[in-house]
Amino acid sequence: MRNRKAVTAVAFAAAAALALSACGSDGDKAGSSSIADVEASPKTKAATVLHQEFTKPDLVLTDTDGKKYDLREATKGKPTLIYFGYTNCPDVCPLTMSNISVAKRDLPKADQEKLQVVFVTTDPERDTPASLGTWLKAQDPSFVGLTGDFPAIQAAARQIGIGIEPATKEKDGTVVSMHGAQVVAFSPKTDGGYVLYGENTTAEEYAKDLPKLIKGENP
């Protein structure tokens, strides 16, 4: 990721739509592209704080128990991290979830219970509630996994500046899914998405910022 400063949500949406990680079924097919250039001074921390918050998507999908999950209603007034990815991703997705899980374990128990981490699949054809649940439990049993209609998922991702494309199969049988690799943090005070993290954010950086995000403060 290239260095960039905090920008408005609208401007970032235009740039982030171009930043897709290509995750294949094997490491040879994995790669990533950088976010479109934004005039900026060197970045000194992992978080990008937006001047204008994203509105939380009005999204109703199916959770890993096969039950309806209303994103807005279930996470209202709670600090929430949202990530779009898929379970067959060989690198970026599992690393991102693992880093958040490690950082979360450093929090006091009360704060751990407040934090909502929502993983929305970009490959609903293969990520069934059962398979998604098994994958997420290996990361953190409290993480919420959602699957459902791809057009609805794609539209929701675009609302918060994340581009995703339907999974495609290569001639060699490798399935590749293109998706933005950003984690969006939503404030418990406003329910707006006000902080962004890129795919290179470490567990240590999440651990440093989570206490503030849980309070709805700028990291």
PDB file of C-alpha atoms in Angstrom:
ATOM      1  CA  MET A   1       0.000   0.000   0.000  1.00  0.00           C
ATOM      2  CA  ARG A   2       1.284   3.456  -0.819  1.00  0.00           C
ATOM      3  CA  ASN A   3       1.372   6.144   1.820  1.00  0.00           C
ATOM      4  CA  ARG A   4      -1.760   8.267   1.974  1.00  0.00           C
ATOM      5  CA  LYS A   5      -3.440  10.689   4.353  1.00  0.00           C
ATOM      6  CA  ALA A   6      -6.964  10.739   5.717  1.00  0.00           C
ATOM      7  CA  VAL A   7      -9.410  11.584   2.942  1.00  0.00           C
ATOM      8  CA  THR A   8     -13.152  11.987   2.644  1.00  0.00           C
ATOM      9  CA  ALA A   9     -15.168   8.793   2.403  1.00  0.00           C
ATOM     10  CA  VAL A  10     -16.353   9.705  -1.071  1.00  0.00           C
ATOM     11  CA  ALA A  11     -12.839  10.243  -2.392  1.00  0.00           C
ATOM     12  CA  PHE A  12     -11.565   7.078  -0.765  1.00  0.00           C
ATOM     13  CA  ALA A  13     -14.412   5.042  -2.228  1.00  0.00           C
ATOM     14  CA  ALA A  14     -13.325   5.991  -5.711  1.00  0.00           C
ATOM     15  CA  ALA A  15      -9.749   4.994  -4.980  1.00  0.00           C
ATOM     16  CA  ALA A  16     -10.440   1.849  -2.982  1.00  0.00           C
ATOM     17  CA  ALA A  17     -12.620   0.411  -5.719  1.00  0.00           C
ATOM     18  CA  LEU A  18      -9.398  -0.026  -7.693  1.00  0.00           C
ATOM     19  CA  ALA A  19      -7.567  -1.786  -4.868  1.00  0.00           C
ATOM     20  CA  LEU A  20      -8.377  -5.458  -5.194  1.00  0.00           C
ATOM     21  CA  SER A  21      -6.474  -8.451  -3.859  1.00  0.00           C
ATOM     22  CA  ALA A  22      -6.426 -11.438  -6.181  1.00  0.00           C
ATOM     23  CA  CYS A  23      -6.759 -14.498  -3.955  1.00  0.00           C
ATOM     24  CA  GLY A  24      -6.489 -17.861  -5.665  1.00  0.00           C
ATOM     25  CA  SER A  25      -6.690 -21.460  -4.482  1.00  0.00           C
ATOM     26  CA  ASP A  26      -2.922 -21.636  -4.367  1.00  0.00           C
ATOM     27  CA  GLY A  27      -0.112 -19.269  -3.489  1.00  0.00           C
ATOM     28  CA  ASP A  28       1.124 -18.953  -7.082  1.00  0.00           C
ATOM     29  CA  LYS A  29      -2.095 -17.214  -8.058  1.00  0.00           C
ATOM     30  CA  ALA A  30      -2.126 -14.782  -5.164  1.00  0.00           C
ATOM     31  CA  GLY A  31      -1.180 -11.157  -5.573  1.00  0.00           C
ATOM     32  CA  SER A  32      -2.325  -7.625  -4.850  1.00  0.00           C
ATOM     33  CA  SER A  33      -2.546  -4.223  -6.463  1.00  0.00           C
ATOM     34  CA  SER A  34      -1.974  -0.925  -4.721  1.00  0.00           C
ATOM     35  CA  ILE A  35      -4.594   1.731  -4.062  1.00  0.00           C
ATOM     36  CA  ALA A  36      -4.898   4.492  -6.632  1.00  0.00           C
ATOM     37  CA  ASP A  37      -2.617   7.438  -5.899  1.00  0.00           C
ATOM     38  CA  VAL A  38      -3.867  10.048  -3.452  1.00  0.00           C
ATOM     39  CA  GLU A  39      -1.713  13.109  -2.869  1.00  0.00           C
ATOM     40  CA  ALA A  40      -0.411  12.600   0.662  1.00  0.00           C
ATOM     41  CA  SER A  41       2.374  13.161   3.098  1.00  0.00           C
ATOM     42  CA  PRO A  42       4.104  10.038   4.467  1.00  0.00           C
ATOM     43  CA  LYS A  43       1.781   7.979   6.639  1.00  0.00           C
ATOM     44  CA  THR A  44       2.922   7.407  10.211  1.00  0.00           C
ATOM     45  CA  LYS A  45       0.321   4.933  11.502  1.00  0.00           C
ATOM     46  CA  ALA A  46      -1.782   2.025  10.298  1.00  0.00           C
ATOM     47  CA  ALA A  47      -5.157   3.755  10.556  1.00  0.00           C
ATOM     48  CA  THR A  48      -6.676   6.053   7.965  1.00  0.00           C
ATOM     49  CA  VAL A  49      -9.252   8.252   9.717  1.00  0.00           C
ATOM     50  CA  LEU A  50     -11.952   9.470   7.348  1.00  0.00           C
ATOM     51  CA  HIS A  51     -13.231  13.022   7.444  1.00  0.00           C
ATOM     52  CA  GLN A  52     -16.666  11.790   6.337  1.00  0.00           C
ATOM     53  CA  GLU A  53     -17.995   8.529   7.753  1.00  0.00           C
ATOM     54  CA  PHE A  54     -19.365   5.681   5.667  1.00  0.00           C
ATOM     55  CA  THR A  55     -22.972   4.749   6.383  1.00  0.00           C
ATOM     56  CA  LYS A  56     -23.226   1.174   7.639  1.00  0.00           C
ATOM     57  CA  PRO A  57     -24.723  -0.973   4.842  1.00  0.00           C
ATOM     58  CA  ASP A  58     -28.360  -1.990   5.172  1.00  0.00           C
ATOM     59  CA  LEU A  59     -27.510  -5.659   4.730  1.00  0.00           C
ATOM     60  CA  VAL A  60     -29.426  -8.765   5.765  1.00  0.00           C
ATOM     61  CA  LEU A  61     -27.621 -12.066   5.158  1.00  0.00           C
ATOM     62  CA  THR A  62     -27.323 -15.565   6.669  1.00  0.00           C
ATOM     63  CA  ASP A  63     -24.955 -16.238   9.571  1.00  0.00           C
ATOM     64  CA  THR A  64     -23.009 -19.412  10.280  1.00  0.00           C
ATOM     65  CA  ASP A  65     -25.950 -20.868  12.224  1.00  0.00           C
ATOM     66  CA  GLY A  66     -28.171 -20.502   9.173  1.00  0.00           C
ATOM     67  CA  LYS A  67     -30.108 -17.641  10.762  1.00  0.00           C
ATOM     68  CA  LYS A  68     -30.987 -14.239   9.330  1.00  0.00           C
ATOM     69  CA  TYR A  69     -28.523 -11.562  10.388  1.00  0.00           C
ATOM     70  CA  ASP A  70     -29.405  -7.874  10.071  1.00  0.00           C
ATOM     71  CA  LEU A  71     -26.052  -6.090  10.059  1.00  0.00           C
ATOM     72  CA  ARG A  72     -27.338  -2.687  11.151  1.00  0.00           C
ATOM     73  CA  GLU A  73     -29.594  -4.032  13.873  1.00  0.00           C
ATOM     74  CA  ALA A  74     -27.147  -6.600  15.266  1.00  0.00           C
ATOM     75  CA  THR A  75     -24.218  -4.181  15.501  1.00  0.00           C
ATOM     76  CA  LYS A  76     -26.079  -1.003  16.445  1.00  0.00           C
ATOM     77  CA  GLY A  77     -24.180   0.956  19.083  1.00  0.00           C
ATOM     78  CA  LYS A  78     -21.298  -1.532  19.105  1.00  0.00           C
ATOM     79  CA  PRO A  79     -17.695  -1.103  17.963  1.00  0.00           C
ATOM     80  CA  THR A  80     -17.557  -3.143  14.770  1.00  0.00           C
ATOM     81  CA  LEU A  81     -14.887  -4.244  12.312  1.00  0.00           C
ATOM     82  CA  ILE A  82     -16.135  -5.364   8.888  1.00  0.00           C
ATOM     83  CA  TYR A  83     -14.075  -7.275   6.335  1.00  0.00           C
ATOM     84  CA  PHE A  84     -15.020  -8.750   2.953  1.00  0.00           C
ATOM     85  CA  GLY A  85     -13.100 -11.879   1.946  1.00  0.00           C
ATOM     86  CA  TYR A  86     -13.443 -15.638   1.487  1.00  0.00           C
ATOM     87  CA  THR A  87     -12.323 -18.823   3.173  1.00  0.00           C
ATOM     88  CA  ASN A  88     -10.342 -20.296   0.254  1.00  0.00           C
ATOM     89  CA  CYS A  89      -8.074 -17.251   0.122  1.00  0.00           C
ATOM     90  CA  PRO A  90      -4.526 -18.555   0.675  1.00  0.00           C
ATOM     91  CA  ASP A  91      -2.989 -15.528   2.327  1.00  0.00           C
ATOM     92  CA  VAL A  92      -4.569 -12.091   2.850  1.00  0.00           C
ATOM     93  CA  CYS A  93      -7.901 -13.137   4.379  1.00  0.00           C
ATOM     94  CA  PRO A  94      -6.640 -15.635   6.969  1.00  0.00           C
ATOM     95  CA  LEU A  95      -3.771 -13.346   7.926  1.00  0.00           C
ATOM     96  CA  THR A  96      -6.106 -10.385   8.418  1.00  0.00           C
ATOM     97  CA  MET A  97      -8.502 -12.384  10.586  1.00  0.00           C
ATOM     98  CA  SER A  98      -5.625 -13.894  12.548  1.00  0.00           C
ATOM     99  CA  ASN A  99      -4.100 -10.478  13.245  1.00  0.00           C
ATOM    100  CA  ILE A 100      -7.421  -9.138  14.524  1.00  0.00           C
ATOM    101  CA  SER A 101      -7.935 -12.257  16.649  1.00  0.00           C
ATOM    102  CA  VAL A 102      -4.486 -11.953  18.229  1.00  0.00           C
ATOM    103  CA  ALA A 103      -5.033  -8.259  18.960  1.00  0.00           C
ATOM    104  CA  LYS A 104      -8.477  -8.916  20.428  1.00  0.00           C
ATOM    105  CA  ARG A 105      -7.057 -11.397  22.938  1.00  0.00           C
ATOM    106  CA  ASP A 106      -4.964  -8.589  24.444  1.00  0.00           C
ATOM    107  CA  LEU A 107      -8.112  -6.670  25.413  1.00  0.00           C
ATOM    108  CA  PRO A 108      -9.791  -6.862  28.822  1.00  0.00           C
ATOM    109  CA  LYS A 109     -12.618  -9.406  28.764  1.00  0.00           C
ATOM    110  CA  ALA A 110     -15.295  -6.694  28.921  1.00  0.00           C
ATOM    111  CA  ASP A 111     -13.867  -5.012  25.831  1.00  0.00           C
ATOM    112  CA  GLN A 112     -13.543  -8.330  24.012  1.00  0.00           C
ATOM    113  CA  GLU A 113     -17.255  -8.857  24.511  1.00  0.00           C
ATOM    114  CA  LYS A 114     -18.061  -5.398  23.126  1.00  0.00           C
ATOM    115  CA  LEU A 115     -16.060  -5.752  19.926  1.00  0.00           C
ATOM    116  CA  GLN A 116     -17.946  -7.122  16.917  1.00  0.00           C
ATOM    117  CA  VAL A 117     -15.913  -8.604  14.062  1.00  0.00           C
ATOM    118  CA  VAL A 118     -17.944  -9.365  10.942  1.00  0.00           C
ATOM    119  CA  PHE A 119     -16.533 -11.356   8.011  1.00  0.00           C
ATOM    120  CA  VAL A 120     -18.690 -11.164   4.862  1.00  0.00           C
ATOM    121  CA  THR A 121     -17.847 -13.734   2.202  1.00  0.00           C
ATOM    122  CA  THR A 122     -17.136 -12.627  -1.358  1.00  0.00           C
ATOM    123  CA  ASP A 123     -17.542 -16.241  -2.521  1.00  0.00           C
ATOM    124  CA  PRO A 124     -21.010 -17.274  -1.304  1.00  0.00           C
ATOM    125  CA  GLU A 125     -21.256 -20.118  -3.802  1.00  0.00           C
ATOM    126  CA  ARG A 126     -18.578 -22.065  -1.915  1.00  0.00           C
ATOM    127  CA  ASP A 127     -18.766 -20.423   1.513  1.00  0.00           C
ATOM    128  CA  THR A 128     -21.839 -22.077   2.990  1.00  0.00           C
ATOM    129  CA  PRO A 129     -22.875 -21.214   6.556  1.00  0.00           C
ATOM    130  CA  ALA A 130     -21.320 -24.478   7.756  1.00  0.00           C
ATOM    131  CA  SER A 131     -17.972 -24.130   5.974  1.00  0.00           C
ATOM    132  CA  LEU A 132     -17.719 -20.451   6.873  1.00  0.00           C
ATOM    133  CA  GLY A 133     -18.459 -21.257  10.506  1.00  0.00           C
ATOM    134  CA  THR A 134     -15.772 -23.943  10.670  1.00  0.00           C
ATOM    135  CA  TRP A 135     -13.180 -21.595   9.154  1.00  0.00           C
ATOM    136  CA  LEU A 136     -14.001 -18.682  11.446  1.00  0.00           C
ATOM    137  CA  LYS A 137     -14.068 -20.761  14.624  1.00  0.00           C
ATOM    138  CA  ALA A 138     -10.431 -21.599  13.985  1.00  0.00           C
ATOM    139  CA  GLN A 139      -9.758 -17.860  14.101  1.00  0.00           C
ATOM    140  CA  ASP A 140     -12.102 -16.773  16.899  1.00  0.00           C
ATOM    141  CA  PRO A 141     -15.436 -18.368  17.890  1.00  0.00           C
ATOM    142  CA  SER A 142     -16.965 -14.913  18.442  1.00  0.00           C
ATOM    143  CA  PHE A 143     -16.372 -13.725  14.879  1.00  0.00           C
ATOM    144  CA  VAL A 144     -19.566 -13.367  12.840  1.00  0.00           C
ATOM    145  CA  GLY A 145     -19.579 -14.927   9.366  1.00  0.00           C
ATOM    146  CA  LEU A 146     -22.140 -13.911   6.755  1.00  0.00           C
ATOM    147  CA  THR A 147     -23.070 -15.394   3.394  1.00  0.00           C
ATOM    148  CA  GLY A 148     -25.926 -14.957   0.949  1.00  0.00           C
ATOM    149  CA  ASP A 149     -26.794 -13.282  -2.335  1.00  0.00           C
ATOM    150  CA  PHE A 150     -23.664 -12.058  -4.151  1.00  0.00           C
ATOM    151  CA  PRO A 151     -25.227  -8.936  -5.719  1.00  0.00           C
ATOM    152  CA  ALA A 152     -26.373  -7.800  -2.270  1.00  0.00           C
ATOM    153  CA  ILE A 153     -22.896  -8.436  -0.850  1.00  0.00           C
ATOM    154  CA  GLN A 154     -21.226  -6.585  -3.719  1.00  0.00           C
ATOM    155  CA  ALA A 155     -23.558  -3.603  -3.360  1.00  0.00           C
ATOM    156  CA  ALA A 156     -22.914  -3.433   0.399  1.00  0.00           C
ATOM    157  CA  ALA A 157     -19.157  -3.535  -0.120  1.00  0.00           C
ATOM    158  CA  ARG A 158     -19.315  -0.714  -2.636  1.00  0.00           C
ATOM    159  CA  GLN A 159     -21.244   1.416  -0.142  1.00  0.00           C
ATOM    160  CA  ILE A 160     -18.166   1.456   2.068  1.00  0.00           C
ATOM    161  CA  GLY A 161     -15.637   1.908  -0.728  1.00  0.00           C
ATOM    162  CA  ILE A 162     -14.650  -1.736  -1.221  1.00  0.00           C
ATOM    163  CA  GLY A 163     -14.683  -3.304  -4.664  1.00  0.00           C
ATOM    164  CA  ILE A 164     -15.356  -7.009  -5.094  1.00  0.00           C
ATOM    165  CA  GLU A 165     -15.942  -9.164  -8.160  1.00  0.00           C
ATOM    166  CA  PRO A 166     -17.539 -12.609  -8.642  1.00  0.00           C
ATOM    167  CA  ALA A 167     -15.161 -15.542  -8.261  1.00  0.00           C
ATOM    168  CA  THR A 168     -13.833 -16.859 -11.574  1.00  0.00           C
ATOM    169  CA  LYS A 169     -12.217 -20.151 -12.549  1.00  0.00           C
ATOM    170  CA  GLU A 170      -8.918 -20.232 -14.435  1.00  0.00           C
ATOM    171  CA  LYS A 171      -8.154 -22.796 -17.174  1.00  0.00           C
ATOM    172  CA  ASP A 172      -6.169 -24.836 -14.673  1.00  0.00           C
ATOM    173  CA  GLY A 173      -9.159 -25.013 -12.347  1.00  0.00           C
ATOM    174  CA  THR A 174      -7.879 -22.415  -9.887  1.00  0.00           C
ATOM    175  CA  VAL A 175     -10.677 -20.253  -8.488  1.00  0.00           C
ATOM    176  CA  VAL A 176      -9.741 -16.585  -8.112  1.00  0.00           C
ATOM    177  CA  SER A 177     -11.720 -14.003  -6.162  1.00  0.00           C
ATOM    178  CA  MET A 178     -11.009 -10.292  -6.488  1.00  0.00           C
ATOM    179  CA  HIS A 179     -11.833  -8.247  -3.405  1.00  0.00           C
ATOM    180  CA  GLY A 180     -10.722  -5.129  -1.589  1.00  0.00           C
ATOM    181  CA  ALA A 181      -8.625  -6.018   1.434  1.00  0.00           C
ATOM    182  CA  GLN A 182      -9.556  -3.130   3.729  1.00  0.00           C
ATOM    183  CA  VAL A 183     -10.983  -3.497   7.220  1.00  0.00           C
ATOM    184  CA  VAL A 184     -13.522  -0.794   8.079  1.00  0.00           C
ATOM    185  CA  ALA A 185     -14.066   0.183  11.729  1.00  0.00           C
ATOM    186  CA  PHE A 186     -17.506   1.469  12.733  1.00  0.00           C
ATOM    187  CA  SER A 187     -17.990   3.721  15.735  1.00  0.00           C
ATOM    188  CA  PRO A 188     -20.239   2.671  18.646  1.00  0.00           C
ATOM    189  CA  LYS A 189     -21.208   6.343  19.004  1.00  0.00           C
ATOM    190  CA  THR A 190     -22.399   7.090  15.462  1.00  0.00           C
ATOM    191  CA  ASP A 191     -22.513   3.643  13.793  1.00  0.00           C
ATOM    192  CA  GLY A 192     -20.507   5.251  10.980  1.00  0.00           C
ATOM    193  CA  GLY A 193     -17.442   3.731   9.352  1.00  0.00           C
ATOM    194  CA  TYR A 194     -14.732   6.199  10.292  1.00  0.00           C
ATOM    195  CA  VAL A 195     -11.428   4.300  10.248  1.00  0.00           C
ATOM    196  CA  LEU A 196      -9.792   2.160   7.564  1.00  0.00           C
ATOM    197  CA  TYR A 197      -6.989  -0.414   7.743  1.00  0.00           C
ATOM    198  CA  GLY A 198      -5.053  -1.923   4.841  1.00  0.00           C
ATOM    199  CA  GLU A 199      -3.965  -5.517   4.317  1.00  0.00           C
ATOM    200  CA  ASN A 200      -0.492  -4.870   5.756  1.00  0.00           C
ATOM    201  CA  THR A 201      -1.777  -3.878   9.205  1.00  0.00           C
ATOM    202  CA  THR A 202      -0.114  -6.005  11.878  1.00  0.00           C
ATOM    203  CA  ALA A 203      -1.541  -7.597  15.014  1.00  0.00           C
ATOM    204  CA  GLU A 204       0.488  -5.146  17.071  1.00  0.00           C
ATOM    205  CA  GLU A 205      -1.021  -2.184  15.236  1.00  0.00           C
ATOM    206  CA  TYR A 206      -4.551  -3.506  15.747  1.00  0.00           C
ATOM    207  CA  ALA A 207      -3.774  -4.125  19.423  1.00  0.00           C
ATOM    208  CA  LYS A 208      -2.644  -0.527  19.815  1.00  0.00           C
ATOM    209  CA  ASP A 209      -5.788   0.901  18.193  1.00  0.00           C
ATOM    210  CA  LEU A 210      -8.573  -1.392  19.405  1.00  0.00           C
ATOM    211  CA  PRO A 211      -8.982   0.195  22.871  1.00  0.00           C
ATOM    212  CA  LYS A 212      -9.716   3.538  21.203  1.00  0.00           C
ATOM    213  CA  LEU A 213     -11.959   2.054  18.524  1.00  0.00           C
ATOM    214  CA  ILE A 214     -14.044   0.364  21.210  1.00  0.00           C
ATOM    215  CA  LYS A 215     -14.661   3.798  22.734  1.00  0.00           C
ATOM    216  CA  GLY A 216     -15.415   5.375  19.365  1.00  0.00           C
ATOM    217  CA  GLU A 217     -12.263   7.495  19.501  1.00  0.00           C
ATOM    218  CA  ASN A 218      -9.767   8.276  16.736  1.00  0.00           C
ATOM    219  CA  PRO A 219      -6.738   5.973  16.901  1.00  0.00           C
TER     220      PRO A 219
END
